[in-house]
mmCIF file of C-alpha atoms in Angstrom:
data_model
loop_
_atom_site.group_PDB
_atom_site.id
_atom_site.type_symbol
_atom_site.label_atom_id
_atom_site.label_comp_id
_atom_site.label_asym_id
_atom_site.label_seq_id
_atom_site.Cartn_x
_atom_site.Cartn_y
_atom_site.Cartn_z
ATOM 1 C CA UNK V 12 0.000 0.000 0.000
ATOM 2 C CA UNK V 13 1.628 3.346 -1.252
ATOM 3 C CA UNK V 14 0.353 4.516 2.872
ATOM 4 C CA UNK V 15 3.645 4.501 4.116
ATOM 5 C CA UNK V 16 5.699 5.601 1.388
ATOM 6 C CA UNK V 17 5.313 8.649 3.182
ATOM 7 C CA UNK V 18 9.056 11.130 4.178
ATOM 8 C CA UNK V 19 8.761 11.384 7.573
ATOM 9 C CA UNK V 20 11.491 13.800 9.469
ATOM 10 C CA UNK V 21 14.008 11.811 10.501
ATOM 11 C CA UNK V 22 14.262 13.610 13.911
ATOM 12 C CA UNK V 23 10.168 13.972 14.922
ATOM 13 C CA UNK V 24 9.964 10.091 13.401
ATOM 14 C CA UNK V 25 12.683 8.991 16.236
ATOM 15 C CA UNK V 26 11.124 11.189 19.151
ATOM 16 C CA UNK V 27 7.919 9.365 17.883
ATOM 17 C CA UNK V 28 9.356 5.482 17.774
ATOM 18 C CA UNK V 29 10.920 6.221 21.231
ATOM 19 C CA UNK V 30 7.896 7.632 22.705
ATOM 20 C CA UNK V 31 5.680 4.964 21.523
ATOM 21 C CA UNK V 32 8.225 2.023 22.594
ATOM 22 C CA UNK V 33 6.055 0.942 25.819
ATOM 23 C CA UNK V 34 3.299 0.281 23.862
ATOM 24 C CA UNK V 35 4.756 -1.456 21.040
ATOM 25 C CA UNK V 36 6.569 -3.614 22.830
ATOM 26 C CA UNK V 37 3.660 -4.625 24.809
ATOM 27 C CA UNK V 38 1.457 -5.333 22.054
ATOM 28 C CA UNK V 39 4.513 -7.443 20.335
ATOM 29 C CA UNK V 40 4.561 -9.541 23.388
ATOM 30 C CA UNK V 41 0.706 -10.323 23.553
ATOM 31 C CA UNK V 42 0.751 -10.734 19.422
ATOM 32 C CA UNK V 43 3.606 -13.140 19.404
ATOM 33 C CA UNK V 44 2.006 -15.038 22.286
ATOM 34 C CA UNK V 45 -1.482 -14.665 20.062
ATOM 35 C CA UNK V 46 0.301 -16.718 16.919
ATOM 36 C CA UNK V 47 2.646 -18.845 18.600
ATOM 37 C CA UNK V 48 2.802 -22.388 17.160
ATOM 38 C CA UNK V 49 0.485 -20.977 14.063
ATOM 39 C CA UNK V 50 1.529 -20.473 10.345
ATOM 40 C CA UNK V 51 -1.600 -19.762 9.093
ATOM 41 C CA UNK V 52 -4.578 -16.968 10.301
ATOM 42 C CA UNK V 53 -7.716 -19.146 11.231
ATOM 43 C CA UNK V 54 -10.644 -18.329 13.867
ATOM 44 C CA UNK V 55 -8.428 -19.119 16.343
ATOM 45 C CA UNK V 56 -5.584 -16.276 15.656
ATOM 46 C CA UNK V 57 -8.618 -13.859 14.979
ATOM 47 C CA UNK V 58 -9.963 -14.586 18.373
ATOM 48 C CA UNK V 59 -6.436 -14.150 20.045
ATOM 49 C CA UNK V 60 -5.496 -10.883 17.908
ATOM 50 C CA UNK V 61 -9.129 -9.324 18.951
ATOM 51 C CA UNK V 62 -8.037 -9.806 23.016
ATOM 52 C CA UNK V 63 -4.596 -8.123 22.177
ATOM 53 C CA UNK V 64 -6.299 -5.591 20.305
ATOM 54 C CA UNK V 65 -8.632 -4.972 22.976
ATOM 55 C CA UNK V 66 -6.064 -5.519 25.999
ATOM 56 C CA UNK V 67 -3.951 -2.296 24.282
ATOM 57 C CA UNK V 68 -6.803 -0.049 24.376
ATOM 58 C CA UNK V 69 -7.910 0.141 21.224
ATOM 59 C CA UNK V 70 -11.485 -0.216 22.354
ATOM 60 C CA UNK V 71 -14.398 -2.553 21.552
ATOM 61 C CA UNK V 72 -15.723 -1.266 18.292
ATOM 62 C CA UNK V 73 -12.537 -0.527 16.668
ATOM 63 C CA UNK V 74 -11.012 -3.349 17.410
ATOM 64 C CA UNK V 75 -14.120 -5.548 15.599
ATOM 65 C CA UNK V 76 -14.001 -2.997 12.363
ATOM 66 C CA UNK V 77 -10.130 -4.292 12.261
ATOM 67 C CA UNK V 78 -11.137 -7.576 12.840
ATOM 68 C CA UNK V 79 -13.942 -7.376 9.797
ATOM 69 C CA UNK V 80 -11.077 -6.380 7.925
ATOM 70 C CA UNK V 81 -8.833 -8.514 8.248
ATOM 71 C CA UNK V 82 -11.733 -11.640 7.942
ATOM 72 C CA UNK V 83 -12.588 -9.436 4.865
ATOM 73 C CA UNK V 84 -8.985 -10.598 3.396
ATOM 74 C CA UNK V 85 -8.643 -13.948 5.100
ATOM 75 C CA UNK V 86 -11.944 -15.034 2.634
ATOM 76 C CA UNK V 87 -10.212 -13.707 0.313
ATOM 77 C CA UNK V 88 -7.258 -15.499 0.450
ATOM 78 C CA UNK V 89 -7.237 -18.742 2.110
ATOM 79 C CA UNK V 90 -4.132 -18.907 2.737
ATOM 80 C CA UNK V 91 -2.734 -16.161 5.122
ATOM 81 C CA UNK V 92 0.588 -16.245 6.773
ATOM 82 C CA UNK V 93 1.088 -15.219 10.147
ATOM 83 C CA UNK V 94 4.156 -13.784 9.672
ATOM 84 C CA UNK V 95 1.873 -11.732 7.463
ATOM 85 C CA UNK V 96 -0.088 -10.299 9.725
ATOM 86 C CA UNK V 97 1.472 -7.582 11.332
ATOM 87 C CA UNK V 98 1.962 -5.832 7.956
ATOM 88 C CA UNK V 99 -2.193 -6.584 7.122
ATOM 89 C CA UNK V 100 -2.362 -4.880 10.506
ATOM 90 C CA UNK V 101 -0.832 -1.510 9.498
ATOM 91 C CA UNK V 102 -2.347 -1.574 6.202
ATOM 92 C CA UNK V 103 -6.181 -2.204 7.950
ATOM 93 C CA UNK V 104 -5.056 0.172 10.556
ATOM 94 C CA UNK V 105 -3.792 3.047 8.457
ATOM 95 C CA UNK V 106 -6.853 2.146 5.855
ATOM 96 C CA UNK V 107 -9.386 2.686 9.129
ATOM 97 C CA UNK V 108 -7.774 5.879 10.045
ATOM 98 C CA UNK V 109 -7.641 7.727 6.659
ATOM 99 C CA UNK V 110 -11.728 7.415 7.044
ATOM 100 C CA UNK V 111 -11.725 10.099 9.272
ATOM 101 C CA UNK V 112 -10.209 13.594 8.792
ATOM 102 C CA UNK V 113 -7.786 12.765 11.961
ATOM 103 C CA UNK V 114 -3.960 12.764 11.100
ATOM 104 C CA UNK V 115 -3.262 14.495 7.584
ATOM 105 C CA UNK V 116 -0.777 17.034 8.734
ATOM 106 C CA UNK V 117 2.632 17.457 9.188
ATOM 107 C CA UNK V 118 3.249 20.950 10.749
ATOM 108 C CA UNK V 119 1.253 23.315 13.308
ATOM 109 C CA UNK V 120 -0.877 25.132 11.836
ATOM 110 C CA UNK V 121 -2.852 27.735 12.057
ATOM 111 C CA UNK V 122 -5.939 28.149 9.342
ATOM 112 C CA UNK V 123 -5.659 31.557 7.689
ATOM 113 C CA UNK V 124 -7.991 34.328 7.755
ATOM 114 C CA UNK V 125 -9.018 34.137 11.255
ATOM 115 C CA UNK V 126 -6.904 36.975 13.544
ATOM 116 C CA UNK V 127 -6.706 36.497 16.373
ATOM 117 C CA UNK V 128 -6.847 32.530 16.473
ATOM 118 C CA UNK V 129 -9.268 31.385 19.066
ATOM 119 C CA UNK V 130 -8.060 28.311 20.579
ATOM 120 C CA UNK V 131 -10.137 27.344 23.885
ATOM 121 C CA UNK V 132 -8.488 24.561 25.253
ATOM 122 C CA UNK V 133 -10.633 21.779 28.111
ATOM 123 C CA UNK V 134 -9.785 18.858 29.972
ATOM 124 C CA UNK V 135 -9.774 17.300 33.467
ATOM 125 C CA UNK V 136 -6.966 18.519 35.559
ATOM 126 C CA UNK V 137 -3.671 16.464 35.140
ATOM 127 C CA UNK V 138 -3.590 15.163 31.835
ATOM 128 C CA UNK V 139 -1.020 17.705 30.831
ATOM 129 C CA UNK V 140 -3.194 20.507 29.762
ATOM 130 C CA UNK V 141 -1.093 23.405 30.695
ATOM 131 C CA UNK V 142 1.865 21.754 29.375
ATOM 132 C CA UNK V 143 -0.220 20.768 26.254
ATOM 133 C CA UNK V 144 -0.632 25.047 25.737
ATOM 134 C CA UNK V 145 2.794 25.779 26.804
ATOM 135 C CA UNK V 146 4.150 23.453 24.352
ATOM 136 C CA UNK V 147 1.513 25.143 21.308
ATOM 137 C CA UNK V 148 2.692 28.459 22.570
ATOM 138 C CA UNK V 149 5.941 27.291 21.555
ATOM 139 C CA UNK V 150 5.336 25.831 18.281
ATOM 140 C CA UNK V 151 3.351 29.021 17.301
ATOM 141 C CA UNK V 152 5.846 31.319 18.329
ATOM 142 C CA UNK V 153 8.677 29.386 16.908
ATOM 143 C CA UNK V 154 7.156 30.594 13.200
ATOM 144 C CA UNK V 155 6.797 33.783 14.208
ATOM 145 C CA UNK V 156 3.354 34.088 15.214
ATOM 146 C CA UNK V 157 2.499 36.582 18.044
ATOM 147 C CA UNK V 158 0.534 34.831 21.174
ATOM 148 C CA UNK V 159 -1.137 35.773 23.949
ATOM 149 C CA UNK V 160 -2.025 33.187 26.804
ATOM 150 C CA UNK V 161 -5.654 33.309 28.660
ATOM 151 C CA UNK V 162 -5.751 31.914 32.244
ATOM 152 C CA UNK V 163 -9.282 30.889 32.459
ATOM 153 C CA UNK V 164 -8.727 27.927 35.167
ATOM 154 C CA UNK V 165 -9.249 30.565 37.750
ATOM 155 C CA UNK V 166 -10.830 27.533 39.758
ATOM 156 C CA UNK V 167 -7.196 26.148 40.987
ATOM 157 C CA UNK V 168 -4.555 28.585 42.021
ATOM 158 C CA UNK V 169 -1.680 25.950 40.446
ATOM 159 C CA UNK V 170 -3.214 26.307 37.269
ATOM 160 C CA UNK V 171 -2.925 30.409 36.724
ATOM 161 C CA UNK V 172 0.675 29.759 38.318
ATOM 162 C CA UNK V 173 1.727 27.258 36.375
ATOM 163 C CA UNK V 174 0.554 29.059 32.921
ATOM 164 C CA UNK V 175 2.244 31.300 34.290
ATOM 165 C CA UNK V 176 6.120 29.568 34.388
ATOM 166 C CA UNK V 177 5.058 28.528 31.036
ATOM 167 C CA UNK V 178 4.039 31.801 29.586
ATOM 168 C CA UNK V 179 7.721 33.022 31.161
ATOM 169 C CA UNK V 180 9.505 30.211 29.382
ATOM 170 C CA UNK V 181 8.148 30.696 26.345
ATOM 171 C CA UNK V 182 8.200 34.384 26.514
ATOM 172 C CA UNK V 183 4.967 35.507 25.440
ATOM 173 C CA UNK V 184 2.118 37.779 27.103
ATOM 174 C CA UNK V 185 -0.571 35.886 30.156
ATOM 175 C CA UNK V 186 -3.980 37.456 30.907
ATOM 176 C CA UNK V 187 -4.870 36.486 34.312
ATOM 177 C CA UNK V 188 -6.768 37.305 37.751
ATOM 178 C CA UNK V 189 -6.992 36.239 40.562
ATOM 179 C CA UNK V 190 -8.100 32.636 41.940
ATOM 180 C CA UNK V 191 -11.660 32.132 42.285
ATOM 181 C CA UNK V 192 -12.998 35.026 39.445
ATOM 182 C CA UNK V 193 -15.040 34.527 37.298
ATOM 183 C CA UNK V 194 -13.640 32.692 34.009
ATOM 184 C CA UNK V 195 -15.752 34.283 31.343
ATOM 185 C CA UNK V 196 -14.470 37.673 32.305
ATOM 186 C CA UNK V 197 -10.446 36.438 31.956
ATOM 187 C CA UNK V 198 -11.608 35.285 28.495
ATOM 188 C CA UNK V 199 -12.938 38.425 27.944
ATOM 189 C CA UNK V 200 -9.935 40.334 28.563
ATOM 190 C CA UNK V 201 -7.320 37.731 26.626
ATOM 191 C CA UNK V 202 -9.280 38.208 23.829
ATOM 192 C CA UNK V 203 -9.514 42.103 24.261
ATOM 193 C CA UNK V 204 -5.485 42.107 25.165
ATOM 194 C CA UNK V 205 -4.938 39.911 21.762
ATOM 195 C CA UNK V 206 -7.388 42.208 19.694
ATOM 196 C CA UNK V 207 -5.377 45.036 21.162
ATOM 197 C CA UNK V 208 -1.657 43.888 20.803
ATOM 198 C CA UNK V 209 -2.439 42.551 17.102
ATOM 199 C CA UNK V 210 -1.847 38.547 18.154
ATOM 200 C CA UNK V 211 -1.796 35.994 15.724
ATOM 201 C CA UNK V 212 -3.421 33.257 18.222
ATOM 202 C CA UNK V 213 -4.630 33.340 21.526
ATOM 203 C CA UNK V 214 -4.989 30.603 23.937
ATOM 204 C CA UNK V 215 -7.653 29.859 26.608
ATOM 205 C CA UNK V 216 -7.292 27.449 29.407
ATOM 206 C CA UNK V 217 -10.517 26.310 31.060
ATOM 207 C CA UNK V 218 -11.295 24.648 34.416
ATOM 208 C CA UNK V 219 -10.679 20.991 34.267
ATOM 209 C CA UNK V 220 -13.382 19.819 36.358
ATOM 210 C CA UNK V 221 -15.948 17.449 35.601
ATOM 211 C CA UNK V 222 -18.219 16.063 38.664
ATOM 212 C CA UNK V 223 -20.539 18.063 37.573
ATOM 213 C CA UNK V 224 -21.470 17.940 33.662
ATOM 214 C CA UNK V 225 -24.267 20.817 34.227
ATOM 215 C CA UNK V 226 -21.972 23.034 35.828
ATOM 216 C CA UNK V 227 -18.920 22.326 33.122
ATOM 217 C CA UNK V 228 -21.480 22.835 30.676
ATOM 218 C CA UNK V 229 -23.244 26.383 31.623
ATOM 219 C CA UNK V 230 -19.687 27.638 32.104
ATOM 220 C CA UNK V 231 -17.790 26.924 29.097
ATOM 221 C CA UNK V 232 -21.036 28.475 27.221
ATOM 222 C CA UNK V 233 -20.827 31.452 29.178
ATOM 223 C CA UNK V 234 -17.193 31.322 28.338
ATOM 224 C CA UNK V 235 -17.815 31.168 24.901
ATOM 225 C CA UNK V 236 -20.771 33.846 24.848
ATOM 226 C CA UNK V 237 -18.368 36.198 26.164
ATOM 227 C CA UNK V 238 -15.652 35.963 23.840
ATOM 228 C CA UNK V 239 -18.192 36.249 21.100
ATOM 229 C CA UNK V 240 -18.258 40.023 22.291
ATOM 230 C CA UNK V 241 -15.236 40.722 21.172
ATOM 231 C CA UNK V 242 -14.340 38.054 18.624
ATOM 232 C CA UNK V 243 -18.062 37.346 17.249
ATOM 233 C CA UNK V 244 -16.936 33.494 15.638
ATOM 234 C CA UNK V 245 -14.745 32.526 18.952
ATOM 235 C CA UNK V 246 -13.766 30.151 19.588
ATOM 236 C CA UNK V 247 -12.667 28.904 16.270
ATOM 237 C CA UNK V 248 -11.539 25.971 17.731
ATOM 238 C CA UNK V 249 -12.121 23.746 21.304
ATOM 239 C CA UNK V 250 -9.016 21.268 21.925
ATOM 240 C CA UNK V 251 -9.823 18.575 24.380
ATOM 241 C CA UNK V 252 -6.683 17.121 26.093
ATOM 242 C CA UNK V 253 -6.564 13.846 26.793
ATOM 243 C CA UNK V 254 -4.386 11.567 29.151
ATOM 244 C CA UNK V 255 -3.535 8.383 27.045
ATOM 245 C CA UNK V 256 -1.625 6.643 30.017
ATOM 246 C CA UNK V 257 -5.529 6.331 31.206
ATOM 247 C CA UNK V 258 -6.308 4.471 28.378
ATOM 248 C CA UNK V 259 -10.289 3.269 28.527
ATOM 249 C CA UNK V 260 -11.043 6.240 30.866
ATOM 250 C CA UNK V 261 -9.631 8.523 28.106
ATOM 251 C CA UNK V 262 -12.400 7.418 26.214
ATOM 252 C CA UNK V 263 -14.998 8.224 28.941
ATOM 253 C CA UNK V 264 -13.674 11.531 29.344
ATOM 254 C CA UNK V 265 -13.792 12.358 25.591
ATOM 255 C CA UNK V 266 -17.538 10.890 25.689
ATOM 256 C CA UNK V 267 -18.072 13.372 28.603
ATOM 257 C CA UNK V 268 -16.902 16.384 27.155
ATOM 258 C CA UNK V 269 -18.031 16.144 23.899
ATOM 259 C CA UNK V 270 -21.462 15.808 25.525
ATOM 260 C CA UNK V 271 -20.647 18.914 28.092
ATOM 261 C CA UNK V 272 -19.344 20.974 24.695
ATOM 262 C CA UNK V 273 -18.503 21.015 21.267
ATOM 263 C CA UNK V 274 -15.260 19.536 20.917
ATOM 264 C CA UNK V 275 -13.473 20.213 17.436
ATOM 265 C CA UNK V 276 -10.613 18.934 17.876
ATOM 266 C CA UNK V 277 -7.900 16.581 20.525
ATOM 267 C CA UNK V 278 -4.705 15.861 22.044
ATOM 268 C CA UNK V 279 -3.434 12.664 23.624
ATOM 269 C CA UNK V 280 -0.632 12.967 25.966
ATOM 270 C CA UNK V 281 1.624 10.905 28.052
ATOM 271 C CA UNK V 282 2.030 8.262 25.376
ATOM 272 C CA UNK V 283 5.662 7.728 26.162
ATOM 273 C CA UNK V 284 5.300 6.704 29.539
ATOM 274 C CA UNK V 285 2.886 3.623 28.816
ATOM 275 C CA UNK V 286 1.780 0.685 26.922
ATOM 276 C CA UNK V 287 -1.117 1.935 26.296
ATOM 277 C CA UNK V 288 -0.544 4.066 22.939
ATOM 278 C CA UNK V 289 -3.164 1.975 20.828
ATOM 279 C CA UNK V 290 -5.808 4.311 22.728
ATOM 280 C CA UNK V 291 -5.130 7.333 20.223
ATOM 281 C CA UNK V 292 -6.279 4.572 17.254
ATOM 282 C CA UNK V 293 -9.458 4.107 18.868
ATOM 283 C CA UNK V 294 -10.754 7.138 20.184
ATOM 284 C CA UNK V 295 -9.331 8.846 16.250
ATOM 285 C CA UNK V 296 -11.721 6.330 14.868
ATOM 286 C CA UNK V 297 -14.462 6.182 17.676
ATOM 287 C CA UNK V 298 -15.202 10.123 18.135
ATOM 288 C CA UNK V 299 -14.377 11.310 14.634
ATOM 289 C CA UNK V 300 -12.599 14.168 15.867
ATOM 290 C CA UNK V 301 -9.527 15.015 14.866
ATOM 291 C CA UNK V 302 -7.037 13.638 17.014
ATOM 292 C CA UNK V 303 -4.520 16.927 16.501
ATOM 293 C CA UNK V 304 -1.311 16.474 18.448
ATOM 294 C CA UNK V 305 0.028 13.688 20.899
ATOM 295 C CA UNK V 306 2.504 14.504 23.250
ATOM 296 C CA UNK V 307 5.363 11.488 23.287
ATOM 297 C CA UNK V 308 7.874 12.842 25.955
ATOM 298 C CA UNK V 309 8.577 15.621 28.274
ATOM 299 C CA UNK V 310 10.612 18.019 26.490
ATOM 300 C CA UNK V 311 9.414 21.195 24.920
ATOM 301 C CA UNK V 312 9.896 19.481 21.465
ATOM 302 C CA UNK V 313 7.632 16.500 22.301
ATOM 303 C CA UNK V 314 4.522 18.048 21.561
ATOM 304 C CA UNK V 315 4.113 16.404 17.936
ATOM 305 C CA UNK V 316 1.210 16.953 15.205
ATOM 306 C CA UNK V 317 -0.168 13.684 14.726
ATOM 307 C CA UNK V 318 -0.127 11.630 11.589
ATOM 308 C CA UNK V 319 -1.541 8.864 11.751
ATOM 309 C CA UNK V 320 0.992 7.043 8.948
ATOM 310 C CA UNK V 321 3.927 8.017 10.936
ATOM 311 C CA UNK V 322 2.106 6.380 13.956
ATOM 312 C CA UNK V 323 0.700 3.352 13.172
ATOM 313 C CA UNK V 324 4.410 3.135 11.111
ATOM 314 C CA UNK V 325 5.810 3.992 14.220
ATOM 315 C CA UNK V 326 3.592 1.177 16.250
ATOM 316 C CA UNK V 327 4.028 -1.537 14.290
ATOM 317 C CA UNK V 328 7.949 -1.028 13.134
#
């Protein structure tokens, strides 16, 4: 399949087959186990690959569409080779994934015609959300973009501090209050402060709270409402963060917030420090939302667009 005759950058392609080692080793271990003492693919190996599949947090339904697939080809030709299989496994894989519109780019970008860039970012706290907008600050202001940072978490002190250290590191402006006020109003001034210093992209971190779905809800629409005031079409785009060391309760949390708002677009982090990296295949193909960027280690470099060929190259090397 011409999939993979993709040029990947050599660097971002190593960063990627490092940070995505736990899991591949992990699902090599329960694969060979899966096809030991078989030659062929029968019912047997299709039952065993669906468990490893399913044990490395792909999730349920993907993990039957692959499953289809690969039945789909066994029919076809009777006689399939194990040793076959993990190739037919990137090719299903990669053929699942280019049916949604997760994965296609290569570089951060930022669509044109919109000034300033309204990027509202959500998530529960501690799956690396102020990291994941410290590290975007980065990227943005690496091509010379102009970005101004919106402390809208006003409901934990840690989070205005620690967009804070960020915002230093990276050297570009914060809007923030004090703990406790009210979030729509720190919105409202970002967006004023970006209108006013002529900023490419502006980006607002949100409460990461979700015990109560009603509450997350009302407030990220009154977020929203108020930004329209100064930027009638913001936000033009809400990034959910996800943690994908959490594996199945990454997926809950993406079913949760999609439900509390409209979610356009995600980010999977932590993937380097667990085996649990086939998570980003399933929720990309479960949620059909673009899964954006996934971060594979700690450094301020680690924060890579995802593309889906590079990965599932990367995951089944």
């Amino acid at each position: 399949m011409s999939f993979f005759k993709k040029i990947f950058s050599s660097e971002k392609k190593e960063t990627l087959d490092k940070g995505l080692e736990k899991s591949k080793s992990s699902f090599f271990s329960k694969l060979g186990k899966a096809v030991a003492g078989k030659s062929k693919v029968d019912d047997e190996v299709l039952d065993n690959l669906e468990e490893v599949l399913v044990s490395s947090d792909v999730g349920v339904n993907t993990t039957l569409k692959v499953i289809e697939r690969i039945e789909e080809r066994v029919s076809k030709d009777k006689y399939l080779g194990t040793d076959e299989l993990n190739l037919i496994l990137r090719e299903e894989i990669a053929g699942l994934l280019s049916e949604t519109n997760s994965g296609e780019e290569k570089e951060f970008v930022i669509p044109s015609g919109k000034k300033p860039y309204v990027l509202m970012v959500v998530g529960v706290n501690g799956v690396g959300k102020t990291t994941t907008i410290g590290k975007l600050a980065y990227q943005f202001k690496k091509q010379g973009k102009k970005v101004v940072l919106g402390a809208a978490d006003t409901f934990r002190a840690a989070a205005i501090d620690q967009l804070q250290v960020w915002a230093d590191r990276v050297d570009v402006p914060i809007v923030k209050q004090q703990m406790g006020s009210d979030p729509a109003s720190v919105a409202f001034d970002s967006l004023k402060s970006a209108v006013n210093q002529d900023a490419d992209v502006v980006i607002i971190d949100t409460a990461g709270r979700l015990h109560n779905k009603i509450n997350l809800m009302n407030e990220l629409t009154k977020v929203k409402r108020v930004m329209q005031k100064v930027v009638d079409d913001a936000p033009h785009e809400v990034l959910l963060v996800l943690d994908g060391s959490t594996g199945q309760n990454a997926f809950e949390q993406a079913k949760q917030f999609t439900k509390a708002t409209e979610v356009t677009s995600l980010a999977v982090t932590k993937l380097d420090g667990t085996a649990k990296g086939g998570v980003v295949i399933g929720i990309s193909d479960e949620f059909k939302i673009p899964v954006k960027y996934i971060g594979v280690g700690e450094g301020i470099e680690d924060l890579q667009v995802f593309n889906k060929y590079e990965f599932v190259d990367s995951f089944f090397k």
